[in-house]
Amino acid sequence: RGFLKLASSRVVATVLLFVAFAVTASALGPSGLGTYAFGLAALAIFSYLADFGFQTTVNRDVAQQPGREPELIPNLAYLRVLVGIVAYGAMVGLLALLHYSHSQQEAAMVAGVLLVTLAMEPARIPLQVRLRVGWPAAVEAFEAGVFAGGTILLAALNAGPLAFLWLYVGANTLTELLIIPAALRLAKLRWRPR
C-alpha cells in the first residue's frame, strides 16, 4: 500500500513537472530559459557544499541508534543553516569575482535562497527511518501541482526568469514546511544545541 502511494505520487509529480518545464521553456524562450537554468545549476553546485553528505550520515546514525535522534536532527538543522549561509555567501562572491552577467548573478542569488531554506530537510529523517513515505510523497505531488499551476500563471503574466525562480524556491520551501509537522509528531527533538 505504501509503495502504491509512493509510485502514484511520483507519477503525478513527474507529469506535472514535465508540464511545468514545457510551459517554462515556452514562456521564457532560449535566453530567459538559459538564465533560469543558470540559477538552478548554481544552486545544484553549491547545494553539495550545503549538505556535504551530512543528511545521509545522520539518517544512517538515527536508523542505527534511535536514541540519538533527539539531538542529531536539531544539530544537523543548525549545521545546515550555518553551512547554507556560508555556501550562499561563497556562491555570491564567486559569481561576482568571475564577472558573471548581472542577470546570471541575480538568478543564482534567487535560487540560492534554497541553500538556507532547505536546512529544514533534516525534518524528513524521522519519516525516512520509520519508512513513512506516504505523507512526503503526497506533499511532493502537491508541490509539483503548485509549481505547475504557478508556472502556468506566470506564463500568462509574461513573467521573467526571476519570477519563475522565486516560484521554484517557494514551492520547495512550502514542501519542507508541510513535512515538518508530520515528522515532529513522530520524534521528540531537543532543540538546545549540544
N, CA, C and O of each residue as an XYZ file, in Angstrom:
776
protein
N       0.830     -1.194      0.000
C       0.000      0.000      0.000
C       0.873      1.256      0.000
O       0.591      2.205     -0.732
N       1.933      1.269      0.817
C       2.850      2.398      0.847
C       3.548      2.582     -0.483
O       3.761      3.705     -0.941
N       3.910      1.441     -1.111
C       4.561      1.514     -2.417
C       3.614      2.105     -3.452
O       4.033      2.894     -4.299
N       2.343      1.731     -3.390
C       1.363      2.254     -4.343
C       1.202      3.760     -4.188
O       1.111      4.482     -5.181
N       1.166      4.239     -2.942
C       1.083      5.686     -2.700
C       2.318      6.395     -3.258
O       2.222      7.423     -3.930
N       3.469      5.817     -2.960
C       4.722      6.417     -3.412
C       4.796      6.448     -4.934
O       5.127      7.475     -5.527
N       4.487      5.316     -5.562
C       4.572      5.236     -7.016
C       3.579      6.172     -7.693
O       3.936      6.870     -8.643
N       2.348      6.195     -7.220
C       1.345      7.061     -7.858
C       1.669      8.530     -7.644
O       1.456      9.346     -8.540
N       2.178      8.877     -6.477
C       2.575     10.269     -6.226
C       3.727     10.675     -7.126
O       3.752     11.792     -7.643
N       4.675      9.777     -7.315
C       5.825     10.078     -8.176
C       5.388     10.250     -9.631
O       5.900     11.126    -10.328
N       4.453      9.430    -10.093
C       3.966      9.552    -11.468
C       3.261     10.894    -11.650
O       3.506     11.600    -12.627
N       2.387     11.242    -10.710
C       1.676     12.524    -10.784
C       2.668     13.680    -10.762
O       2.559     14.609    -11.563
N       3.624     13.628     -9.858
C       4.614     14.705     -9.747
C       5.446     14.812    -11.027
O       5.719     15.916    -11.496
N       5.842     13.690    -11.583
C       6.657     13.712    -12.803
C       5.890     14.335    -13.966
O       6.444     15.147    -14.707
N       4.639     13.969    -14.130
C       3.819     14.534    -15.203
C       3.651     16.041    -15.001
O       3.794     16.816    -15.947
N       3.351     16.450    -13.779
C       3.168     17.881    -13.502
C       4.459     18.663    -13.712
O       4.428     19.774    -14.242
N       5.581     18.105    -13.308
C       6.857     18.793    -13.504
C       7.236     18.869    -14.978
O       7.853     19.841    -15.414
N       6.872     17.857    -15.737
C       7.112     17.910    -17.179
C       6.290     19.047    -17.801
O       6.795     19.804    -18.630
N       5.039     19.156    -17.396
C       4.180     20.249    -17.878
C       4.788     21.592    -17.488
O       4.856     22.511    -18.303
N       5.228     21.700    -16.233
C       5.819     22.956    -15.761
C       7.064     23.312    -16.566
O       7.257     24.472    -16.930
N       7.902     22.332    -16.844
C       9.110     22.616    -17.623
C       8.761     23.052    -19.042
O       9.358     23.990    -19.571
N       7.802     22.377    -19.654
C       7.405     22.744    -21.014
C       6.843     24.166    -21.055
O       7.156     24.935    -21.964
N       6.025     24.504    -20.082
C       5.458     25.854    -20.026
C       6.556     26.878    -19.768
O       6.565     27.947    -20.378
N       7.476     26.558    -18.872
C       8.584     27.471    -18.565
C       9.439     27.718    -19.800
O       9.767     28.862    -20.115
N       9.798     26.654    -20.493
C      10.625     26.787    -21.693
C       9.924     27.628    -22.751
O      10.544     28.473    -23.397
N       8.640     27.394    -22.922
C       7.880     28.148    -23.917
C       7.745     29.615    -23.524
O       7.873     30.504    -24.366
N       7.489     29.861    -22.259
C       7.254     31.229    -21.794
C       8.531     32.065    -21.769
O       8.496     33.255    -22.083
N       9.646     31.461    -21.404
C      10.883     32.235    -21.237
C      11.698     32.361    -22.518
O      12.473     33.306    -22.665
N      11.539     31.438    -23.429
C      12.353     31.473    -24.631
C      13.786     31.077    -24.308
O      14.124     30.858    -23.144
N      14.633     30.985    -25.333
C      16.003     30.497    -25.119
C      16.816     31.328    -24.121
O      17.476     30.764    -23.249
N      16.777     32.640    -24.235
C      17.584     33.484    -23.356
C      17.095     33.412    -21.912
O      17.889     33.224    -20.990
N      15.792     33.562    -21.722
C      15.231     33.505    -20.367
C      15.401     32.135    -19.736
O      15.681     32.020    -18.543
N      15.229     31.091    -20.550
C      15.411     29.739    -20.030
C      16.864     29.501    -19.636
O      17.145     28.798    -18.665
N      17.784     30.090    -20.395
C      19.199     29.980    -20.044
C      19.499     30.614    -18.698
O      20.253     30.060    -17.897
N      18.907     31.781    -18.447
C      19.082     32.451    -17.155
C      18.494     31.604    -16.035
O      19.113     31.430    -14.986
N      17.300     31.082    -16.266
C      16.617     30.214    -15.297
C      17.481     28.984    -15.005
O      17.703     28.634    -13.846
N      17.964     28.337    -16.063
C      18.785     27.135    -15.895
C      20.097     27.451    -15.183
O      20.593     26.639    -14.402
N      20.661     28.630    -15.453
C      21.899     29.008    -14.769
C      21.662     29.111    -13.258
O      22.480     28.643    -12.467
N      20.546     29.722    -12.862
C      20.227     29.821    -11.436
C      20.110     28.451    -10.786
O      20.635     28.226     -9.695
N      19.415     27.532    -11.465
C      19.251     26.184    -10.910
C      20.574     25.423    -10.895
O      20.828     24.640     -9.980
N      21.418     25.650    -11.905
C      22.724     24.984    -11.943
C      23.624     25.476    -10.808
O      24.312     24.684    -10.165
N      23.614     26.781    -10.571
C      24.414     27.325     -9.463
C      23.934     26.744     -8.139
O      24.739     26.390     -7.277
N      22.622     26.648     -7.985
C      22.058     26.037     -6.775
C      22.535     24.595     -6.645
O      22.958     24.177     -5.568
N      22.470     23.842     -7.722
C      22.863     22.428     -7.681
C      24.325     22.266     -7.273
O      24.655     21.394     -6.470
N      25.188     23.095     -7.819
C      26.612     23.000     -7.500
C      26.864     23.323     -6.031
O      27.571     22.589     -5.340
N      26.289     24.413     -5.564
C      26.565     24.830     -4.191
C      25.752     24.056     -3.159
O      26.068     24.107     -1.970
N      24.718     23.343     -3.583
C      23.970     22.540     -2.618
C      24.798     21.360     -2.122
O      24.551     20.836     -1.037
N      25.786     20.941     -2.922
C      26.699     19.901     -2.427
C      27.466     20.401     -1.206
O      27.698     19.649     -0.259
N      27.856     21.666     -1.234
C      28.544     22.242     -0.073
C      27.604     22.363      1.117
O      28.005     22.122      2.256
N      26.358     22.736      0.858
C      25.405     22.974      1.947
C      25.030     21.689      2.672
O      24.711     21.727      3.860
N      25.062     20.562      1.986
C      24.727     19.296      2.648
C      25.974     18.487      2.964
O      26.130     18.007      4.087
N      26.843     18.331      2.013
C      28.132     17.654      2.177
C      28.002     16.242      2.737
O      28.929     15.738      3.371
N      26.858     15.601      2.508
C      26.639     14.240      2.971
C      26.182     14.121      4.408
O      26.026     13.016      4.927
N      25.966     15.264      5.057
C      25.550     15.230      6.466
C      24.203     14.531      6.636
O      24.019     13.746      7.565
N      23.262     14.821      5.733
C      21.913     14.268      5.835
C      21.952     12.743      5.794
O      21.299     12.080      6.600
N      22.701     12.198      4.873
C      22.805     10.749      4.736
C      23.444     10.133      5.976
O      23.008      9.084      6.450
N      24.471     10.782      6.494
C      25.165     10.274      7.675
C      24.247     10.261      8.893
O      24.192      9.275      9.627
N      23.524     11.367      9.102
C      22.617     11.431     10.255
C      21.467     10.450     10.074
O      21.022      9.831     11.041
N      20.986     10.303      8.855
C      19.925      9.332      8.590
C      20.381      7.928      8.996
O      19.639      7.192      9.645
N      21.587      7.570      8.615
C      22.142      6.263      8.976
C      22.312      6.135     10.488
O      21.956      5.114     11.076
N      22.864      7.187     11.118
C      23.104      7.136     12.560
C      21.802      7.005     13.347
O      21.741      6.270     14.333
N      20.766      7.713     12.915
C      19.472      7.628     13.606
C      18.864      6.239     13.418
O      18.263      5.694     14.344
N      19.015      5.669     12.231
C      18.493      4.318     11.997
C      19.221      3.291     12.865
O      18.603      2.344     13.351
N      20.529      3.473     13.062
C      21.308      2.524     13.849
C      21.195      2.770     15.348
O      21.249      1.829     16.139
N      21.039      4.033     15.740
C      20.970      4.396     17.159
C      19.795      5.352     17.376
O      20.001      6.560     17.494
N      18.573      4.832     17.429
C      17.390      5.695     17.543
C      17.408      6.625     18.764
O      16.782      7.685     18.736
N      18.099      6.252     19.804
C      18.172      7.083     20.997
C      18.888      8.408     20.773
O      18.725      9.340     21.561
N      19.669      8.501     19.719
C      20.402      9.739     19.430
C      19.599     10.709     18.556
O      20.026     11.838     18.315
N      18.442     10.260     18.090
C      17.609     11.088     17.207
C      17.293     12.469     17.792
O      17.384     13.460     17.067
N      16.925     12.572     19.072
C      16.541     13.890     19.600
C      17.632     14.947     19.522
O      17.329     16.139     19.472
N      18.893     14.537     19.510
C      19.974     15.524     19.447
C      20.578     15.653     18.052
O      21.005     16.740     17.664
N      20.619     14.555     17.291
C      21.259     14.598     15.981
C      20.500     15.461     14.972
O      21.110     16.241     14.240
N      19.196     15.328     14.933
C      18.417     16.057     13.922
C      18.468     17.567     14.149
O      18.732     18.301     13.197
N      18.230     18.063     15.359
C      18.356     19.516     15.545
C      19.763     20.035     15.263
O      19.926     21.100     14.668
N      20.780     19.283     15.688
C      22.155     19.731     15.430
C      22.442     19.771     13.925
O      23.136     20.668     13.447
N      21.913     18.808     13.192
C      22.078     18.832     11.739
C      21.364     20.046     11.145
O      21.892     20.688     10.237
N      20.184     20.363     11.641
C      19.457     21.535     11.138
C      20.259     22.815     11.386
O      20.355     23.666     10.502
N      20.825     22.953     12.568
C      21.651     24.135     12.871
C      22.874     24.192     11.959
O      23.219     25.247     11.427
N      23.515     23.053     11.791
C      24.693     22.990     10.929
C      24.329     23.349      9.492
O      25.059     24.082      8.826
N      23.189     22.824      9.016
C      22.773     23.107      7.640
C      22.465     24.591      7.443
O      22.741     25.136      6.374
N      21.897     25.256      8.458
C      21.643     26.698      8.333
C      22.968     27.440      8.201
O      23.132     28.276      7.313
N      23.907     27.134      9.086
C      25.204     27.819      9.044
C      25.959     27.546      7.749
O      26.472     28.472      7.120
N      26.029     26.301      7.357
C      26.735     25.958      6.131
C      25.990     26.519      4.918
O      26.621     26.926      3.942
N      24.663     26.545      4.968
C      23.878     27.129      3.883
C      24.168     28.609      3.701
O      24.276     29.091      2.574
N      24.295     29.330      4.807
C      24.618     30.761      4.740
C      26.022     30.961      4.163
O      26.238     31.837      3.326
N      26.968     30.143      4.617
C      28.338     30.236      4.098
C      28.364     29.889      2.610
O      29.016     30.579      1.826
N      27.665     28.829      2.216
C      27.634     28.430      0.805
C      26.989     29.520     -0.049
O      27.444     29.791     -1.160
N      25.931     30.145      0.469
C      25.279     31.231     -0.266
C      26.258     32.393     -0.459
O      26.382     32.934     -1.557
N      26.938     32.762      0.601
C      27.924     33.842      0.503
C      29.049     33.498     -0.459
O      29.486     34.349     -1.234
N      29.523     32.245     -0.413
C      30.583     31.816     -1.329
C      30.101     31.862     -2.774
O      30.847     32.260     -3.669
N      28.857     31.457     -2.998
C      28.305     31.476     -4.346
C      28.215     32.909     -4.879
O      28.643     33.194     -5.997
N      27.656     33.795     -4.068
C      27.523     35.194     -4.489
C      28.898     35.804     -4.758
O      29.095     36.475     -5.771
N      29.838     35.571     -3.857
C      31.186     36.115     -4.030
C      31.889     35.561     -5.254
O      32.523     36.311     -5.997
N      31.787     34.266     -5.473
C      32.453     33.644     -6.609
C      31.869     34.129     -7.940
O      32.610     34.392     -8.888
N      30.546     34.247     -8.006
C      29.921     34.718     -9.241
C      30.316     36.163     -9.545
O      30.512     36.526    -10.705
N      30.431     36.983     -8.503
C      30.869     38.370     -8.712
C      32.339     38.410     -9.117
O      32.730     39.164    -10.008
N      33.142     37.592     -8.452
C      34.570     37.545     -8.745
C      34.850     37.089    -10.180
O      35.782     37.569    -10.826
N      34.039     36.169    -10.659
C      34.220     35.638    -12.013
C      33.491     36.476    -13.070
O      33.471     36.118    -14.248
N      32.901     37.578    -12.645
C      32.251     38.544    -13.543
C      31.141     37.944    -14.402
O      31.046     38.220    -15.598
N      30.309     37.125    -13.776
C      29.128     36.648    -14.488
C      28.193     37.832    -14.707
O      28.273     38.831    -13.991
N      27.316     37.722    -15.684
C      26.420     38.836    -16.002
C      25.489     39.110    -14.821
O      25.281     38.266    -13.949
N      24.947     40.305    -14.829
C      24.037     40.712    -13.755
C      22.835     39.772    -13.679
O      22.419     39.384    -12.588
N      22.280     39.408    -14.824
C      21.098     38.531    -14.823
C      21.451     37.142    -14.289
O      20.644     36.528    -13.591
N      22.635     36.645    -14.605
C      23.057     35.350    -14.087
C      23.272     35.406    -12.576
O      22.878     34.491    -11.853
N      23.896     36.480    -12.109
C      24.102     36.629    -10.670
C      22.770     36.719     -9.932
O      22.594     36.105     -8.880
N      21.829     37.490    -10.491
C      20.506     37.594     -9.859
C      19.808     36.242     -9.804
O      19.229     35.876     -8.781
N      19.866     35.505    -10.904
C      19.224     34.195    -10.947
C      19.823     33.256     -9.897
O      19.093     32.550     -9.201
N      21.130     33.253     -9.791
C      21.793     32.395     -8.800
C      21.453     32.834     -7.382
O      21.275     31.994     -6.501
N      21.361     34.144     -7.153
C      21.033     34.620     -5.807
C      19.614     34.234     -5.407
O      19.365     33.909     -4.246
N      18.684     34.268     -6.358
C      17.310     33.860     -6.044
C      17.266     32.368     -5.753
O      16.767     31.955     -4.706
N      17.782     31.557     -6.667
C      17.756     30.104     -6.465
C      18.562     29.710     -5.229
O      18.213     28.756     -4.534
N      19.636     30.443     -4.957
C      20.498     30.141     -3.816
C      19.841     30.301     -2.463
O      20.356     29.800     -1.464
N      18.717     30.986     -2.412
C      17.970     31.091     -1.144
C      17.664     29.695     -0.609
O      17.586     29.491      0.602
N      17.493     28.747     -1.506
C      17.216     27.371     -1.075
C      18.383     26.752     -0.317
O      18.184     25.794      0.429
N      19.577     27.266     -0.485
C      20.710     26.751      0.286
C      20.454     26.906      1.782
O      20.909     26.097      2.590
N      19.726     27.946      2.133
C      19.412     28.189      3.541
C      18.078     27.553      3.922
O      17.982     26.890      4.955
N      17.042     27.748      3.094
C      15.722     27.234      3.483
C      15.669     25.713      3.495
O      14.879     25.127      4.236
N      16.495     25.070      2.690
C      16.498     23.604      2.707
C      17.233     23.038      3.915
O      17.411     21.825      4.034
N      17.657     23.921      4.806
C      18.179     23.458      6.093
C      17.072     22.768      6.886
O      17.342     22.124      7.900
N      15.825     22.901      6.425
C      14.701     22.212      7.070
C      14.623     20.740      6.668
O      13.848     19.988      7.259
N      15.397     20.317      5.692
C      15.350     18.924      5.228
C      15.575     17.878      6.318
O      14.992     16.797      6.226
N      16.378     18.136      7.334
C      16.532     17.115      8.376
C      15.216     16.703      9.035
O      15.149     15.645      9.660
N      14.178     17.514      8.907
C      12.884     17.130      9.457
C      12.347     15.869      8.787
O      11.467     15.209      9.340
N      12.850     15.528      7.626
C      12.407     14.325      6.925
C      12.946     13.043      7.568
O      12.382     11.967      7.369
N      14.019     13.151      8.325
C      14.694     11.959      8.846
C      13.775     11.065      9.675
O      13.782      9.853      9.462
N      12.977     11.604     10.620
C      12.095     10.693     11.367
C      11.140      9.911     10.469
O      10.815      8.760     10.760
N      10.694     10.526      9.391
C       9.810      9.823      8.455
C      10.588      8.772      7.666
O      10.093      7.669      7.432
N      11.795      9.117      7.262
C      12.592      8.195      6.450
C      13.007      6.955      7.227
O      12.896      5.840      6.716
N      13.483      7.130      8.451
C      13.956      5.959      9.200
C      12.804      5.058      9.641
O      13.010      3.879      9.929
N      11.603      5.607      9.694
C      10.422      4.810     10.044
C       9.674      4.337      8.796
O       8.599      3.745      8.889
N      10.261      4.609      7.627
C       9.697      4.222      6.336
C       8.275      4.752      6.136
O       7.423      4.063      5.574
N       8.033      5.952      6.589
C       6.746      6.624      6.374
C       6.857      7.447      5.099
O       7.254      8.612      5.141
N       6.517      6.862      3.992
C       6.723      7.518      2.706
C       5.465      8.175      2.151
O       5.548      8.986      1.229
N       4.308      7.836      2.701
C       3.049      8.334      2.153
C       2.919      9.843      2.191
O       2.629     10.474      1.174
N       3.133     10.429      3.372
C       2.969     11.881      3.509
C       3.987     12.667      2.685
O       3.591     13.573      1.952
N       5.281     12.357      2.775
C       6.224     13.096      1.927
C       5.915     12.964      0.437
O       6.069     13.926     -0.315
N       5.485     11.789      0.011
C       5.162     11.600     -1.413
C       3.959     12.450     -1.804
O       3.950     13.059     -2.873
N       2.952     12.494     -0.950
C       1.773     13.311     -1.241
C       2.129     14.791     -1.262
O       1.639     15.540     -2.108
N       2.976     15.209     -0.339
C       3.398     16.613     -0.291
C       4.203     16.971     -1.536
O       4.046     18.061     -2.087
N       5.053     16.068     -1.973
C       5.843     16.342     -3.179
C       4.957     16.412     -4.416
O       5.223     17.206     -5.318
N       3.904     15.592     -4.474
C       2.952     15.691     -5.587
C       2.207     17.024     -5.509
O       1.958     17.655     -6.536
N       1.853     17.450     -4.305
C       1.207     18.750     -4.120
C       2.147     19.871     -4.562
O       1.722     20.818     -5.223
N       3.422     19.762     -4.197
C       4.417     20.751     -4.622
C       4.470     20.844     -6.143
O       4.511     21.938     -6.705
N       4.469     19.696     -6.800
C       4.505     19.692     -8.265
C       3.265     20.365     -8.835
O       3.350     21.071     -9.839
N       2.112     20.152     -8.202
C       0.877     20.811     -8.642
C       0.935     22.312     -8.457
O       0.534     23.068     -9.343
N       1.432     22.747     -7.314
C       1.592     24.183     -7.056
C       2.569     24.783     -8.062
O       2.333     25.862     -8.605
N       3.652     24.080     -8.299
C       4.670     24.567     -9.221
C       4.113     24.650    -10.645
O       4.323     25.649    -11.333
N       3.415     23.620    -11.084
C       2.838     23.627    -12.443
C       1.787     24.729    -12.573
O       1.769     25.461    -13.563
N       0.917     24.843    -11.578
C      -0.103     25.898    -11.615
C       0.512     27.287    -11.604
O       0.084     28.174    -12.342
N       1.517     27.466    -10.760
C       2.208     28.753    -10.698
C       2.933     29.077    -11.987
O       2.978     30.231    -12.415
N       3.500     28.055    -12.602
C       4.192     28.244    -13.871
C       3.218     28.707    -14.954
O       3.523     29.616    -15.725
N       2.068     28.087    -15.004
C       1.053     28.485    -15.990
C       0.621     29.927    -15.751
O       0.469     30.699    -16.697
N       0.423     30.286    -14.488
C       0.040     31.657    -14.154
C       1.135     32.647    -14.547
O       0.851     33.681    -15.151
N       2.374     32.334    -14.209
C       3.486     33.234    -14.556
C       3.642     33.365    -16.069
O       3.961     34.442    -16.573
N       3.417     32.271    -16.788
C       3.497     32.337    -18.250
C       2.404     33.260    -18.792
O       2.644     34.041    -19.713
N       1.216     33.164    -18.221
C       0.113     34.027    -18.668
C       0.401     35.498    -18.369
O      -0.070     36.388    -19.076
N       1.174     35.741    -17.321
C       1.519     37.113    -16.938
C       2.779     37.612    -17.646
O       3.219     38.738    -17.413
N       3.359     36.775    -18.508
C       4.613     37.107    -19.208
C       5.741     37.468    -18.245
O       6.503     38.405    -18.482
N       5.831     36.705    -17.153
C       6.862     36.958    -16.137
C       8.235     36.544    -16.664
O       8.346     35.757    -17.604
N       9.263     37.087    -16.044
C      10.639     36.778    -16.421
C      11.212     35.627    -15.623
O      10.528     35.045    -14.782
N      12.458     35.300    -15.884
C      13.090     34.147    -15.232
C      13.144     34.246    -13.713
O      13.027     33.232    -13.024
N      13.319     35.446    -13.188
C      13.405     35.571    -11.721
C      12.099     35.180    -11.046
O      12.112     34.563     -9.982
N      10.976     35.531    -11.652
C       9.677     35.150    -11.076
C       9.531     33.629    -11.061
O       9.034     33.054    -10.093
N       9.969     32.985    -12.139
C       9.904     31.520    -12.189
C      10.833     30.896    -11.140
O      10.501     29.871    -10.546
N      11.984     31.511    -10.917
C      12.897     31.003     -9.887
C      12.317     31.198     -8.486
O      12.444     30.321     -7.632
N      11.679     32.349     -8.252
C      11.039     32.562     -6.950
C       9.927     31.536     -6.722
O       9.733     31.064     -5.602
N       9.209     31.198     -7.776
C       8.194     30.149     -7.666
C       8.841     28.821     -7.273
O       8.325     28.107     -6.413
N       9.954     28.497     -7.894
C      10.678     27.266     -7.575
C      11.114     27.257     -6.107
O      10.935     26.262     -5.405
N      11.678     28.356     -5.662
C      12.115     28.475     -4.262
C      10.915     28.336     -3.323
O      10.976     27.606     -2.334
N       9.838     29.032     -3.635
C       8.646     28.982     -2.790
C       8.030     27.603     -2.712
O       7.648     27.158     -1.630
N       7.926     26.912     -3.847
C       7.329     25.575     -3.861
C       8.178     24.590     -3.059
O       7.633     23.769     -2.320
N       9.495     24.658     -3.193
C      10.369     23.763     -2.440
C      10.343     24.065     -0.942
O      10.365     23.151     -0.117
N      10.297     25.335     -0.601
C      10.228     25.712      0.805
C       8.900     25.269      1.411
O       8.863     24.776      2.538
N       7.812     25.443      0.665
C       6.494     25.003      1.131
C       6.492     23.501      1.409
O       5.910     23.053      2.397
N       7.127     22.739      0.561
C       7.197     21.290      0.763
C       7.825     20.962      2.110
O       7.294     20.148      2.865
N       8.944     21.589      2.408
C       9.608     21.306      3.683
C       8.739     21.747      4.867
O       8.678     21.061      5.887
N       8.079     22.877      4.726
C       7.214     23.363      5.813
C       6.043     22.420      6.060
O       5.604     22.267      7.200
N       5.535     21.792      5.016
C       4.411     20.860      5.177
C       4.849     19.511      5.735
O       4.040     18.798      6.328
N       6.105     19.155      5.557
C       6.603     17.871      6.063
C       6.949     17.957      7.549
O       6.838     16.961      8.265
N       7.361     19.113      8.012
C       7.812     19.268      9.405
C       6.780     18.798     10.434
O       7.152     18.041     11.331
N       5.502     19.202     10.358
C       4.563     18.754     11.396
C       4.429     17.235     11.490
O       4.348     16.688     12.590
N       4.405     16.564     10.365
C       4.300     15.096     10.389
C       5.525     14.475     11.039
O       5.410     13.505     11.789
N       6.682     15.022     10.757
C       7.917     14.489     11.341
C       7.965     14.750     12.842
O       8.399     13.890     13.609
N       7.525     15.922     13.259
C       7.583     16.259     14.683
C       6.579     15.467     15.518
O       6.731     15.359     16.735
N       5.565     14.918     14.876
C       4.642     14.033     15.605
C       5.309     12.699     15.924
O       4.914     12.014     16.867
N       6.308     12.334     15.149
C       6.986     11.050     15.344
C       8.191     11.144     16.273
O       8.546     10.170     16.935
N       8.809     12.300     16.321
C      10.070     12.426     17.058
C       9.977     13.552     18.079
O       9.422     14.616     17.807
N      10.516     13.301     19.222
C      10.643     14.331     20.264
C      12.089     14.824     20.227
O      13.008     14.148     20.689
N      12.259     16.008     19.668
C      13.603     16.525     19.453
C      13.987     17.529     20.529
O      13.140     18.246     21.063
N      15.279     17.568     20.837
C      15.820     18.545     21.792
C      16.512     19.632     20.978
O      17.548     19.392     20.357
N      15.936     20.815     20.987
C      16.408     21.881     20.121
C      17.534     22.693     20.727
O      18.069     23.584     20.068
N      17.906     22.412     21.956
C      19.055     23.098     22.555
C      20.325     22.514     21.962
O      20.560     21.311     22.074
N      21.153     23.350     21.328
C      22.368     22.811     20.675
C      23.293     22.119     21.662
O      23.442     22.545     22.807
N      23.909     21.045     21.191
C      24.896     20.313     22.002
C      26.165     20.177     21.226
O      27.131     19.593     21.718
